[in-house]
PDB file of C-alpha atoms and ligand atoms in Angstrom:
ATOM      1  CA  MET Q  24      25.440 -34.466 -21.193  1.00 77.00           C
ATOM      2  CA  PHE Q  25      23.412 -31.222 -20.956  1.00 85.00           C
ATOM      3  CA  GLN Q  26      21.352 -32.763 -18.160  1.00 90.00           C
ATOM      4  CA  ARG Q  27      24.559 -33.329 -16.127  1.00 92.00           C
ATOM      5  CA  LEU Q  28      25.808 -29.843 -16.908  1.00 95.00           C
ATOM      6  CA  ARG Q  29      22.504 -28.364 -15.683  1.00 95.00           C
ATOM      7  CA  GLU Q  30      22.819 -30.485 -12.538  1.00 95.00           C
ATOM      8  CA  ASP Q  31      26.401 -29.274 -11.968  1.00 96.00           C
ATOM      9  CA  ILE Q  32      25.406 -25.626 -12.384  1.00 97.00           C
ATOM     10  CA  ALA Q  33      22.421 -26.034 -10.063  1.00 96.00           C
ATOM     11  CA  CYS Q  34      24.564 -27.612  -7.329  1.00 96.00           C
ATOM     12  CA  ILE Q  35      27.087 -24.751  -7.528  1.00 97.00           C
ATOM     13  CA  LEU Q  36      24.294 -22.165  -7.243  1.00 97.00           C
ATOM     14  CA  GLU Q  37      23.025 -24.075  -4.228  1.00 95.00           C
ATOM     15  CA  ARG Q  38      26.367 -24.450  -2.430  1.00 95.00           C
ATOM     16  CA  ASP Q  39      28.202 -21.213  -3.236  1.00 96.00           C
ATOM     17  CA  PRO Q  40      26.556 -18.080  -1.833  1.00 95.00           C
ATOM     18  CA  ALA Q  41      28.815 -16.011  -4.118  1.00 96.00           C
ATOM     19  CA  ALA Q  42      27.357 -17.543  -7.313  1.00 95.00           C
ATOM     20  CA  ARG Q  43      24.812 -15.176  -8.891  1.00 95.00           C
ATOM     21  CA  SER Q  44      23.656 -16.664 -12.187  1.00 96.00           C
ATOM     22  CA  ARG Q  45      23.877 -19.751 -14.391  1.00 96.00           C
ATOM     23  CA  TRP Q  46      25.867 -17.782 -16.939  1.00 97.00           C
ATOM     24  CA  GLU Q  47      28.401 -16.711 -14.310  1.00 97.00           C
ATOM     25  CA  VAL Q  48      28.761 -20.312 -13.103  1.00 97.00           C
ATOM     26  CA  LEU Q  49      29.130 -21.642 -16.635  1.00 97.00           C
ATOM     27  CA  THR Q  50      31.818 -19.139 -17.563  1.00 97.00           C
ATOM     28  CA  CYS Q  51      33.721 -18.379 -14.351  1.00 97.00           C
ATOM     29  CA  TYR Q  52      33.945 -21.608 -12.303  1.00 97.00           C
ATOM     30  CA  PRO Q  53      37.158 -23.559 -12.997  1.00 98.00           C
ATOM     31  CA  GLY Q  54      35.844 -26.485 -10.928  1.00 97.00           C
ATOM     32  CA  LEU Q  55      33.011 -26.921 -13.422  1.00 98.00           C
ATOM     33  CA  HIS Q  56      35.367 -26.681 -16.415  1.00 98.00           C
ATOM     34  CA  ALA Q  57      37.736 -29.230 -14.860  1.00 98.00           C
ATOM     35  CA  LEU Q  58      34.887 -31.714 -14.295  1.00 98.00           C
ATOM     36  CA  VAL Q  59      33.537 -31.353 -17.834  1.00 97.00           C
ATOM     37  CA  LEU Q  60      37.005 -31.960 -19.274  1.00 98.00           C
ATOM     38  CA  HIS Q  61      37.543 -34.827 -16.842  1.00 98.00           C
ATOM     39  CA  ARG Q  62      34.479 -36.588 -18.221  1.00 97.00           C
ATOM     40  CA  ALA Q  63      36.044 -36.514 -21.698  1.00 97.00           C
ATOM     41  CA  ALA Q  64      39.430 -37.624 -20.317  1.00 98.00           C
ATOM     42  CA  HIS Q  65      37.835 -40.440 -18.275  1.00 98.00           C
ATOM     43  CA  ALA Q  66      35.874 -41.686 -21.301  1.00 98.00           C
ATOM     44  CA  CYS Q  67      39.133 -41.867 -23.295  1.00 98.00           C
ATOM     45  CA  TRP Q  68      40.880 -43.620 -20.403  1.00 97.00           C
ATOM     46  CA  ARG Q  69      38.167 -46.259 -20.166  1.00 97.00           C
ATOM     47  CA  ARG Q  70      38.308 -46.929 -23.911  1.00 97.00           C
ATOM     48  CA  GLY Q  71      42.032 -47.583 -23.556  1.00 97.00           C
ATOM     49  CA  TRP Q  72      43.088 -44.280 -25.169  1.00 97.00           C
ATOM     50  CA  ARG Q  73      45.407 -43.617 -22.270  1.00 97.00           C
ATOM     51  CA  TRP Q  74      47.607 -40.954 -23.829  1.00 98.00           C
ATOM     52  CA  LEU Q  75      44.626 -38.906 -25.033  1.00 98.00           C
ATOM     53  CA  GLY Q  76      43.074 -39.141 -21.553  1.00 98.00           C
ATOM     54  CA  ARG Q  77      46.288 -37.912 -19.973  1.00 98.00           C
ATOM     55  CA  PHE Q  78      46.601 -35.144 -22.531  1.00 98.00           C
ATOM     56  CA  ILE Q  79      43.053 -33.825 -21.960  1.00 98.00           C
ATOM     57  CA  SER Q  80      43.709 -33.950 -18.217  1.00 98.00           C
ATOM     58  CA  HIS Q  81      46.931 -32.006 -18.766  1.00 98.00           C
ATOM     59  CA  ILE Q  82      45.118 -29.322 -20.803  1.00 98.00           C
ATOM     60  CA  ALA Q  83      42.466 -29.107 -18.049  1.00 98.00           C
ATOM     61  CA  ARG Q  84      45.190 -28.614 -15.463  1.00 98.00           C
ATOM     62  CA  PHE Q  85      46.767 -25.880 -17.582  1.00 97.00           C
ATOM     63  CA  LEU Q  86      43.415 -24.071 -17.909  1.00 97.00           C
ATOM     64  CA  THR Q  87      42.040 -24.532 -14.393  1.00 98.00           C
ATOM     65  CA  GLY Q  88      44.892 -25.347 -11.994  1.00 98.00           C
ATOM     66  CA  ILE Q  89      43.019 -28.550 -11.076  1.00 98.00           C
ATOM     67  CA  GLU Q  90      44.751 -31.852 -11.776  1.00 98.00           C
ATOM     68  CA  ILE Q  91      42.445 -34.849 -12.029  1.00 98.00           C
ATOM     69  CA  HIS Q  92      43.917 -38.121 -13.233  1.00 98.00           C
ATOM     70  CA  PRO Q  93      41.742 -39.477 -16.063  1.00 98.00           C
ATOM     71  CA  GLY Q  94      41.409 -42.790 -14.189  1.00 97.00           C
ATOM     72  CA  ALA Q  95      39.696 -41.137 -11.185  1.00 97.00           C
ATOM     73  CA  THR Q  96      35.992 -41.885 -10.758  1.00 97.00           C
ATOM     74  CA  ILE Q  97      33.822 -38.870  -9.969  1.00 98.00           C
ATOM     75  CA  GLY Q  98      30.111 -38.971  -9.144  1.00 97.00           C
ATOM     76  CA  ARG Q  99      27.338 -36.490  -9.833  1.00 96.00           C
ATOM     77  CA  ARG Q 100      26.903 -32.963  -8.455  1.00 96.00           C
ATOM     78  CA  VAL Q 101      30.486 -32.809  -7.221  1.00 97.00           C
ATOM     79  CA  PHE Q 102      31.588 -29.212  -6.616  1.00 97.00           C
ATOM     80  CA  ILE Q 103      35.258 -28.220  -6.706  1.00 97.00           C
ATOM     81  CA  ASP Q 104      35.210 -24.669  -5.328  1.00 96.00           C
ATOM     82  CA  HIS Q 105      38.001 -22.297  -6.438  1.00 96.00           C
ATOM     83  CA  GLY Q 106      39.993 -25.393  -7.286  1.00 95.00           C
ATOM     84  CA  MET Q 107      43.506 -24.059  -7.725  1.00 97.00           C
ATOM     85  CA  GLY Q 108      46.019 -26.668  -6.595  1.00 97.00           C
ATOM     86  CA  VAL Q 109      43.556 -29.571  -6.301  1.00 98.00           C
ATOM     87  CA  VAL Q 110      45.169 -32.933  -7.130  1.00 98.00           C
ATOM     88  CA  ILE Q 111      43.022 -36.061  -7.508  1.00 98.00           C
ATOM     89  CA  GLY Q 112      44.863 -39.358  -7.986  1.00 97.00           C
ATOM     90  CA  GLU Q 113      44.215 -42.203 -10.385  1.00 95.00           C
ATOM     91  CA  MET Q 114      42.494 -44.567  -7.950  1.00 95.00           C
ATOM     92  CA  ALA Q 115      40.460 -41.891  -6.172  1.00 97.00           C
ATOM     93  CA  GLU Q 116      36.692 -42.333  -6.123  1.00 98.00           C
ATOM     94  CA  ILE Q 117      34.458 -39.383  -5.322  1.00 98.00           C
ATOM     95  CA  GLY Q 118      30.806 -40.036  -4.520  1.00 97.00           C
ATOM     96  CA  ASP Q 119      27.801 -37.909  -5.433  1.00 97.00           C
ATOM     97  CA  ASP Q 120      27.318 -34.464  -3.859  1.00 97.00           C
ATOM     98  CA  CYS Q 121      30.866 -34.097  -2.508  1.00 97.00           C
ATOM     99  CA  THR Q 122      32.427 -30.642  -2.115  1.00 97.00           C
ATOM    100  CA  ILE Q 123      36.157 -30.084  -2.472  1.00 98.00           C
ATOM    101  CA  TYR Q 124      37.936 -26.784  -1.843  1.00 98.00           C
ATOM    102  CA  GLN Q 125      41.167 -25.412  -3.279  1.00 98.00           C
ATOM    103  CA  GLY Q 126      44.478 -27.078  -2.577  1.00 98.00           C
ATOM    104  CA  VAL Q 127      43.010 -30.478  -1.671  1.00 98.00           C
ATOM    105  CA  THR Q 128      45.093 -33.573  -2.402  1.00 98.00           C
ATOM    106  CA  LEU Q 129      43.424 -36.955  -2.727  1.00 98.00           C
ATOM    107  CA  GLY Q 130      46.665 -38.852  -2.985  1.00 96.00           C
ATOM    108  CA  GLY Q 131      48.579 -41.894  -1.907  1.00 94.00           C
ATOM    109  CA  THR Q 132      51.486 -42.895   0.266  1.00 91.00           C
ATOM    110  CA  SER Q 133      52.399 -46.114  -1.532  1.00 85.00           C
ATOM    111  CA  LEU Q 134      54.198 -46.530  -4.854  1.00 85.00           C
ATOM    112  CA  VAL Q 135      52.778 -49.994  -5.582  1.00 83.00           C
ATOM    113  CA  LYS Q 136      51.323 -49.968  -9.096  1.00 82.00           C
ATOM    114  CA  GLY Q 137      47.778 -51.311  -9.451  1.00 77.00           C
ATOM    115  CA  ALA Q 138      47.049 -51.156  -5.695  1.00 85.00           C
ATOM    116  CA  LYS Q 139      44.233 -48.913  -4.405  1.00 90.00           C
ATOM    117  CA  ARG Q 140      46.542 -46.049  -3.507  1.00 94.00           C
ATOM    118  CA  HIS Q 141      44.048 -43.194  -3.336  1.00 97.00           C
ATOM    119  CA  PRO Q 142      41.001 -42.578  -1.132  1.00 97.00           C
ATOM    120  CA  THR Q 143      37.307 -43.128  -1.692  1.00 98.00           C
ATOM    121  CA  LEU Q 144      34.982 -40.314  -0.645  1.00 98.00           C
ATOM    122  CA  GLU Q 145      31.436 -41.505  -0.107  1.00 98.00           C
ATOM    123  CA  ALA Q 146      28.430 -39.313  -0.913  1.00 97.00           C
ATOM    124  CA  GLY Q 147      28.205 -35.830   0.551  1.00 96.00           C
ATOM    125  CA  VAL Q 148      31.757 -35.585   1.912  1.00 97.00           C
ATOM    126  CA  ILE Q 149      33.221 -32.077   2.322  1.00 97.00           C
ATOM    127  CA  VAL Q 150      36.992 -31.655   2.128  1.00 98.00           C
ATOM    128  CA  GLY Q 151      38.256 -28.273   3.395  1.00 97.00           C
ATOM    129  CA  ALA Q 152      40.878 -26.105   1.727  1.00 98.00           C
ATOM    130  CA  ASN Q 153      44.424 -27.529   1.543  1.00 98.00           C
ATOM    131  CA  ALA Q 154      43.496 -30.796   3.238  1.00 98.00           C
ATOM    132  CA  CYS Q 155      45.427 -33.936   2.256  1.00 98.00           C
ATOM    133  CA  VAL Q 156      43.627 -37.264   2.265  1.00 98.00           C
ATOM    134  CA  LEU Q 157      46.340 -39.833   1.712  1.00 97.00           C
ATOM    135  CA  GLY Q 158      45.794 -43.578   1.229  1.00 96.00           C
ATOM    136  CA  GLY Q 159      43.381 -46.135  -0.144  1.00 96.00           C
ATOM    137  CA  PHE Q 160      40.826 -45.900   2.669  1.00 97.00           C
ATOM    138  CA  THR Q 161      37.256 -44.618   2.767  1.00 97.00           C
ATOM    139  CA  VAL Q 162      35.909 -41.331   4.071  1.00 97.00           C
ATOM    140  CA  GLY Q 163      32.338 -42.216   5.078  1.00 97.00           C
ATOM    141  CA  ALA Q 164      29.201 -40.564   3.736  1.00 97.00           C
ATOM    142  CA  GLY Q 165      28.574 -37.037   4.982  1.00 96.00           C
ATOM    143  CA  ALA Q 166      31.949 -36.801   6.742  1.00 97.00           C
ATOM    144  CA  ARG Q 167      33.817 -33.472   6.853  1.00 97.00           C
ATOM    145  CA  VAL Q 168      37.546 -32.978   6.606  1.00 98.00           C
ATOM    146  CA  GLY Q 169      38.758 -29.671   8.062  1.00 97.00           C
ATOM    147  CA  SER Q 170      40.913 -27.258   6.128  1.00 98.00           C
ATOM    148  CA  ASN Q 171      44.624 -28.150   6.344  1.00 97.00           C
ATOM    149  CA  ALA Q 172      43.905 -31.557   7.855  1.00 97.00           C
ATOM    150  CA  VAL Q 173      46.157 -34.474   6.948  1.00 98.00           C
ATOM    151  CA  VAL Q 174      44.043 -37.623   6.952  1.00 97.00           C
ATOM    152  CA  THR Q 175      45.798 -40.988   6.740  1.00 96.00           C
ATOM    153  CA  LYS Q 176      43.110 -43.269   8.181  1.00 96.00           C
ATOM    154  CA  ALA Q 177      39.471 -44.036   7.412  1.00 96.00           C
ATOM    155  CA  VAL Q 178      36.934 -41.477   8.631  1.00 97.00           C
ATOM    156  CA  PRO Q 179      33.551 -42.819   9.811  1.00 96.00           C
ATOM    157  CA  ALA Q 180      30.374 -41.616   8.105  1.00 96.00           C
ATOM    158  CA  GLY Q 181      29.174 -38.270   9.419  1.00 95.00           C
ATOM    159  CA  ALA Q 182      32.364 -37.618  11.403  1.00 95.00           C
ATOM    160  CA  THR Q 183      34.537 -34.496  11.285  1.00 96.00           C
ATOM    161  CA  ALA Q 184      38.323 -34.916  10.995  1.00 97.00           C
ATOM    162  CA  VAL Q 185      40.659 -32.007  11.757  1.00 97.00           C
ATOM    163  CA  GLY Q 186      44.358 -31.407  12.345  1.00 96.00           C
ATOM    164  CA  ASN Q 187      47.658 -32.999  11.395  1.00 95.00           C
ATOM    165  CA  PRO Q 188      47.562 -35.943  11.875  1.00 95.00           C
ATOM    166  CA  ALA Q 189      43.780 -35.720  11.667  1.00 96.00           C
ATOM    167  CA  ARG Q 190      41.708 -36.597  14.712  1.00 95.00           C
ATOM    168  CA  ILE Q 191      37.983 -37.178  14.809  1.00 94.00           C
ATOM    169  CA  ILE Q 192      35.971 -34.560  16.692  1.00 90.00           C
ATOM    170  CA  GLU Q 193      33.725 -36.701  18.831  1.00 72.00           C
ATOM    171  CA  VAL Q 194      30.785 -34.323  19.074  1.00 68.00           C
ATOM    172  CA  GLN Q 195      28.260 -36.988  20.003  1.00 63.00           C
ATOM    173  CA  ALA Q 196      30.523 -38.762  22.516  1.00 65.00           C
ATOM    174  CA  ASP Q 197      31.339 -35.409  24.137  1.00 65.00           C
ATOM    175  CA  ALA Q 198      27.650 -34.488  24.364  1.00 68.00           C
ATOM    176  CA  GLU Q 199      26.817 -37.861  25.971  1.00 71.00           C
ATOM    177  CA  ARG Q 200      29.721 -37.439  28.408  1.00 67.00           C
ATOM    178  CA  GLU Q 201      28.518 -33.959  29.345  1.00 68.00           C
ATOM    179  CA  ALA Q 202      25.012 -35.310  29.930  1.00 74.00           C
ATOM    180  CA  ALA Q 203      26.337 -38.148  32.123  1.00 72.00           C
ATOM    181  CA  ALA Q 204      28.521 -35.721  34.067  1.00 67.00           C
ATOM    182  CA  ALA Q 205      25.615 -33.307  34.505  1.00 69.00           C
ATOM    183  CA  ARG Q 206      23.433 -36.125  35.890  1.00 66.00           C
ATOM    184  CA  MET Q 207      26.105 -36.740  38.531  1.00 62.00           C
ATOM    185  CA  GLY Q 208      26.446 -33.071  39.418  1.00 59.00           C
ATOM    186  CA  PHE Q 209      29.964 -32.880  37.949  1.00 57.00           C
ATOM    187  CA  SER Q 210      30.923 -30.174  35.472  1.00 53.00           C
ATOM    188  CA  ALA Q 211      32.950 -31.592  32.560  1.00 46.00           C
ATOM    189  CA  TYR Q 212      33.290 -28.236  30.826  1.00 50.00           C
ATOM    190  CA  GLY Q 213      36.944 -28.011  31.803  1.00 48.00           C
ATOM    191  CA  VAL Q 214      37.821 -31.387  30.295  1.00 45.00           C
ATOM    192  CA  THR Q 215      36.648 -31.207  26.688  1.00 46.00           C
ATOM    193  CA  GLN Q 216      39.973 -30.179  25.102  1.00 46.00           C
ATOM    194  CA  GLY Q 217      40.866 -33.160  22.907  1.00 51.00           C
ATOM    195  CA  ASP Q 218      44.596 -33.709  23.311  1.00 54.00           C
ATOM    196  CA  ASP Q 219      45.383 -32.898  26.963  1.00 65.00           C
ATOM    197  CA  PRO Q 220      46.315 -36.221  28.643  1.00 68.00           C
ATOM    198  CA  VAL Q 221      44.893 -35.137  32.019  1.00 72.00           C
ATOM    199  CA  ALA Q 222      41.633 -34.206  30.299  1.00 69.00           C
ATOM    200  CA  GLN Q 223      41.660 -37.574  28.516  1.00 69.00           C
ATOM    201  CA  ALA Q 224      42.090 -39.315  31.882  1.00 76.00           C
ATOM    202  CA  MET Q 225      39.199 -37.324  33.333  1.00 77.00           C
ATOM    203  CA  LYS Q 226      37.007 -38.237  30.364  1.00 72.00           C
ATOM    204  CA  GLY Q 227      37.837 -41.919  30.957  1.00 77.00           C
ATOM    205  CA  LEU Q 228      37.010 -41.551  34.627  1.00 81.00           C
ATOM    206  CA  ILE Q 229      33.668 -39.889  33.974  1.00 77.00           C
ATOM    207  CA  ASP Q 230      32.747 -42.493  31.345  1.00 77.00           C
ATOM    208  CA  SER Q 231      33.663 -45.265  33.741  1.00 82.00           C
ATOM    209  CA  ALA Q 232      31.734 -43.661  36.629  1.00 83.00           C
ATOM    210  CA  ALA Q 233      28.698 -43.231  34.394  1.00 78.00           C
ATOM    211  CA  GLY Q 234      28.966 -46.918  33.431  1.00 81.00           C
ATOM    212  CA  HIS Q 235      29.157 -47.957  37.080  1.00 85.00           C
ATOM    213  CA  GLU Q 236      26.204 -45.773  37.954  1.00 82.00           C
ATOM    214  CA  HIS Q 237      24.200 -47.527  35.244  1.00 81.00           C
ATOM    215  CA  GLN Q 238      25.275 -50.995  36.429  1.00 85.00           C
ATOM    216  CA  ILE Q 239      24.337 -50.140  40.019  1.00 86.00           C
ATOM    217  CA  ALA Q 240      20.913 -48.906  38.897  1.00 83.00           C
ATOM    218  CA  LEU Q 241      20.371 -52.246  37.115  1.00 85.00           C
ATOM    219  CA  LEU Q 242      21.480 -54.155  40.231  1.00 87.00           C
ATOM    220  CA  TRP Q 243      19.072 -52.176  42.416  1.00 84.00           C
ATOM    221  CA  GLN Q 244      16.297 -52.982  39.992  1.00 82.00           C
ATOM    222  CA  ALA Q 245      17.145 -56.681  40.196  1.00 84.00           C
ATOM    223  CA  VAL Q 246      17.409 -56.587  44.023  1.00 83.00           C
ATOM    224  CA  SER Q 247      14.045 -54.891  44.429  1.00 80.00           C
ATOM    225  CA  THR Q 248      12.424 -57.355  41.990  1.00 81.00           C
ATOM    226  CA  LEU Q 249      13.888 -60.317  43.877  1.00 81.00           C
ATOM    227  CA  SER Q 250      12.969 -58.966  47.299  1.00 78.00           C
ATOM    228  CA  GLN Q 251       9.307 -58.394  46.407  1.00 76.00           C
ATOM    229  CA  GLY Q 252       7.220 -60.621  48.658  1.00 65.00           C
ATOM    230  CA  GLN Q 253      10.361 -61.658  50.590  1.00 65.00           C
ATOM    231  CA  ARG Q 254      11.995 -60.253  53.688  1.00 59.00           C
ATOM    232  CA  GLN Q 255      12.312 -56.473  53.285  1.00 58.00           C
ATOM    233  CA  ASP Q 256      15.166 -56.235  55.838  1.00 60.00           C
ATOM    234  CA  CYS Q 257      17.610 -58.005  53.441  1.00 60.00           C
ATOM    235  CA  VAL Q 258      18.304 -54.563  51.914  1.00 61.00           C
ATOM    236  CA  PRO Q 259      20.303 -52.504  54.433  1.00 58.00           C
ATOM    237  CA  GLU Q 260      18.708 -49.153  55.081  1.00 59.00           C
ATOM    238  CA  GLY Q 261      20.557 -46.227  53.430  1.00 56.00           C
ATOM    239  CA  ALA Q 262      22.793 -48.537  51.347  1.00 56.00           C
ATOM    240  CA  GLN Q 263      21.741 -46.890  48.059  1.00 58.00           C
ATOM    241  CA  GLN Q 264      22.872 -43.461  49.224  1.00 47.00           C
ATOM    242  CA  ALA Q 265      26.188 -44.809  50.510  1.00 47.00           C
ATOM    243  CA  GLU Q 266      27.018 -46.358  47.100  1.00 53.00           C
ATOM    244  CA  CYS Q 267      26.289 -43.147  45.164  1.00 61.00           C
ATOM    245  CA  PHE Q 268      28.970 -41.601  42.948  1.00 64.00           C
ATOM    246  CA  ASP Q 269      30.884 -38.944  44.916  1.00 66.00           C
ATOM    247  CA  ALA Q 270      30.480 -36.073  42.434  1.00 63.00           C
ATOM    248  CA  ALA Q 271      31.346 -33.379  44.963  1.00 65.00           C
ATOM    249  CA  GLY Q 272      34.578 -35.157  45.884  1.00 66.00           C
ATOM    250  CA  LEU Q 273      35.586 -35.469  42.226  1.00 65.00           C
ATOM    251  CA  SER Q 274      34.809 -31.811  41.584  1.00 59.00           C
ATOM    252  CA  ARG Q 275      37.058 -30.816  44.517  1.00 60.00           C
ATOM    253  CA  LEU Q 276      39.900 -32.973  43.166  1.00 60.00           C
ATOM    254  CA  VAL Q 277      40.057 -31.263  39.750  1.00 58.00           C
ATOM    255  CA  LYS Q 278      39.601 -27.688  40.929  1.00 52.00           C
TER     256      LYS Q 278
HETATM  257  C1  COA H   2      36.185 -28.925   9.963  1.00 62.93           C
HETATM  258  C2  COA H   2      34.993 -28.014   9.865  1.00 62.93           C
HETATM  259  C3  COA H   2      34.031 -28.556   8.823  1.00 62.93           C
HETATM  260  C4  COA H   2      34.365 -28.059  11.284  1.00 62.93           C
HETATM  261  O1  COA H   2      33.252 -27.231  11.385  1.00 62.93           O
HETATM  262  P1  COA H   2      32.320 -27.284  12.708  1.00 62.93           P
HETATM  263  O2  COA H   2      31.690 -28.622  12.844  1.00 62.93           O
HETATM  264  O3  COA H   2      31.450 -26.088  12.643  1.00 62.93           O
HETATM  265  O4  COA H   2      33.337 -27.255  13.893  1.00 62.93           O
HETATM  266  P2  COA H   2      33.592 -26.105  14.951  1.00 62.93           P
HETATM  267  O5  COA H   2      33.907 -24.821  14.277  1.00 62.93           O
HETATM  268  O6  COA H   2      32.478 -26.150  15.950  1.00 62.93           O
HETATM  269  O7  COA H   2      34.923 -26.601  15.664  1.00 62.93           O
HETATM  270  C5  COA H   2      34.984 -27.787  16.433  1.00 62.93           C
HETATM  271  C6  COA H   2      36.398 -27.940  16.919  1.00 62.93           C
HETATM  272  O8  COA H   2      37.266 -28.254  15.823  1.00 62.93           O
HETATM  273  C7  COA H   2      38.294 -27.271  15.703  1.00 62.93           C
HETATM  274  N1  COA H   2      38.500 -27.060  14.268  1.00 62.93           N
HETATM  275  C8  COA H   2      37.569 -26.688  13.356  1.00 62.93           C
HETATM  276  N2  COA H   2      38.121 -26.635  12.143  1.00 62.93           N
HETATM  277  C9  COA H   2      39.418 -26.967  12.283  1.00 62.93           C
HETATM  278  C10 COA H   2      40.509 -27.087  11.380  1.00 62.93           C
HETATM  279  N3  COA H   2      40.345 -26.866  10.086  1.00 62.93           N
HETATM  280  N4  COA H   2      41.701 -27.488  11.865  1.00 62.93           N
HETATM  281  C11 COA H   2      41.872 -27.732  13.193  1.00 62.93           C
HETATM  282  N5  COA H   2      40.871 -27.631  14.105  1.00 62.93           N
HETATM  283  C12 COA H   2      39.660 -27.244  13.657  1.00 62.93           C
HETATM  284  C13 COA H   2      37.748 -26.036  16.408  1.00 62.93           C
HETATM  285  O9  COA H   2      38.790 -25.223  16.876  1.00 62.93           O
HETATM  286  C14 COA H   2      36.966 -26.671  17.532  1.00 62.93           C
HETATM  287  O10 COA H   2      37.878 -27.127  18.523  1.00 62.93           O
HETATM  288  P3  COA H   2      37.487 -27.090  20.114  1.00 62.93           P
HETATM  289  O11 COA H   2      36.260 -27.968  20.267  1.00 62.93           O
HETATM  290  O12 COA H   2      38.692 -27.659  20.769  1.00 62.93           O
HETATM  291  O13 COA H   2      37.211 -25.653  20.392  1.00 62.93           O
HETATM  292  C15 COA H   2      35.388 -26.569   9.467  1.00 62.93           C
HETATM  293  O14 COA H   2      36.056 -25.922  10.525  1.00 62.93           O
HETATM  294  C16 COA H   2      36.294 -26.519   8.233  1.00 62.93           C
HETATM  295  O15 COA H   2      37.523 -26.590   8.312  1.00 62.93           O
HETATM  296  N6  COA H   2      35.649 -26.372   7.038  1.00 62.93           N
HETATM  297  C17 COA H   2      36.344 -26.211   5.771  1.00 62.93           C
HETATM  298  C18 COA H   2      35.974 -24.878   5.204  1.00 62.93           C
HETATM  299  C19 COA H   2      36.858 -24.452   4.044  1.00 62.93           C
HETATM  300  O16 COA H   2      37.842 -25.063   3.700  1.00 62.93           O
HETATM  301  N7  COA H   2      36.461 -23.371   3.428  1.00 62.93           N
HETATM  302  C20 COA H   2      37.167 -22.834   2.325  1.00 62.93           C
HETATM  303  C21 COA H   2      36.353 -21.689   1.770  1.00 62.93           C
HETATM  304  S1  COA H   2      37.203 -20.893   0.511  1.00 62.93           S
END
């Protein structure tokens, strides 16, 4: 028990730049108090002492402003920062090293008893202030949920979800698209705003052009392999240049 408490205090000192000492963390962090009381409530719940579990959870809510159902499963080194207004549902599962800010709801949208109504957060997930994660899906390891986001679908590991309804910020896909566009001499800087339909169409076009460029490169490789030792005049002179992606033309179109 003391080992886990030490671990909890250490993780708060690590993750909150405002935390100054172990004593301060032990005495002034409601997130820590809520988790310690939750462990007692959860132990009661698992032994079948349901009312006592609920009652401890109710006292914890009264003292900390954090409501954790005694049935919720919470891993190690979880940090609930500030905590006021946090609600964690019965079927919620929170993996190790997760961070949850004030006002977060890990709730459900269905009223079916016994079903997995609440989300699972895998290890290292960060849920920003006032975000709602609603449903029995999984938020993958290391994912981040932006403050005020409303998430109703699974979030892949390592992804960032923002907005209402939440969308995934495709950092990697955007970077690859930029690289492909840069190779073709086309600037995609103007088309990275997520929700604009014209921008979406342009992204599709650039992805498709990059795919074609790749296919053509493979074809040229195959043609030159096949034509080795054969007639060289079977490849029309200048054909490669003529088939090139017209980056300048595309740039003119979107100006
Ligand atoms: C979601 C979050 C983790 C993203 O951080 P990041 O990876 O550094 O992302 P960036 O700041 O580079 O922003 C990337 C894009 O997402 C948008 N974005 C970031 N956070 C957002 C949010 N909460 N809601 C809506 N959009 C958001 C940015 O405007 C930007 O959009 P753009 O590419 O169209 O310009 C962070 O913004 C966040 O909300 N953290 C929670 C912090 C918190 O709750 N703190 C409480 C302290 S008390």
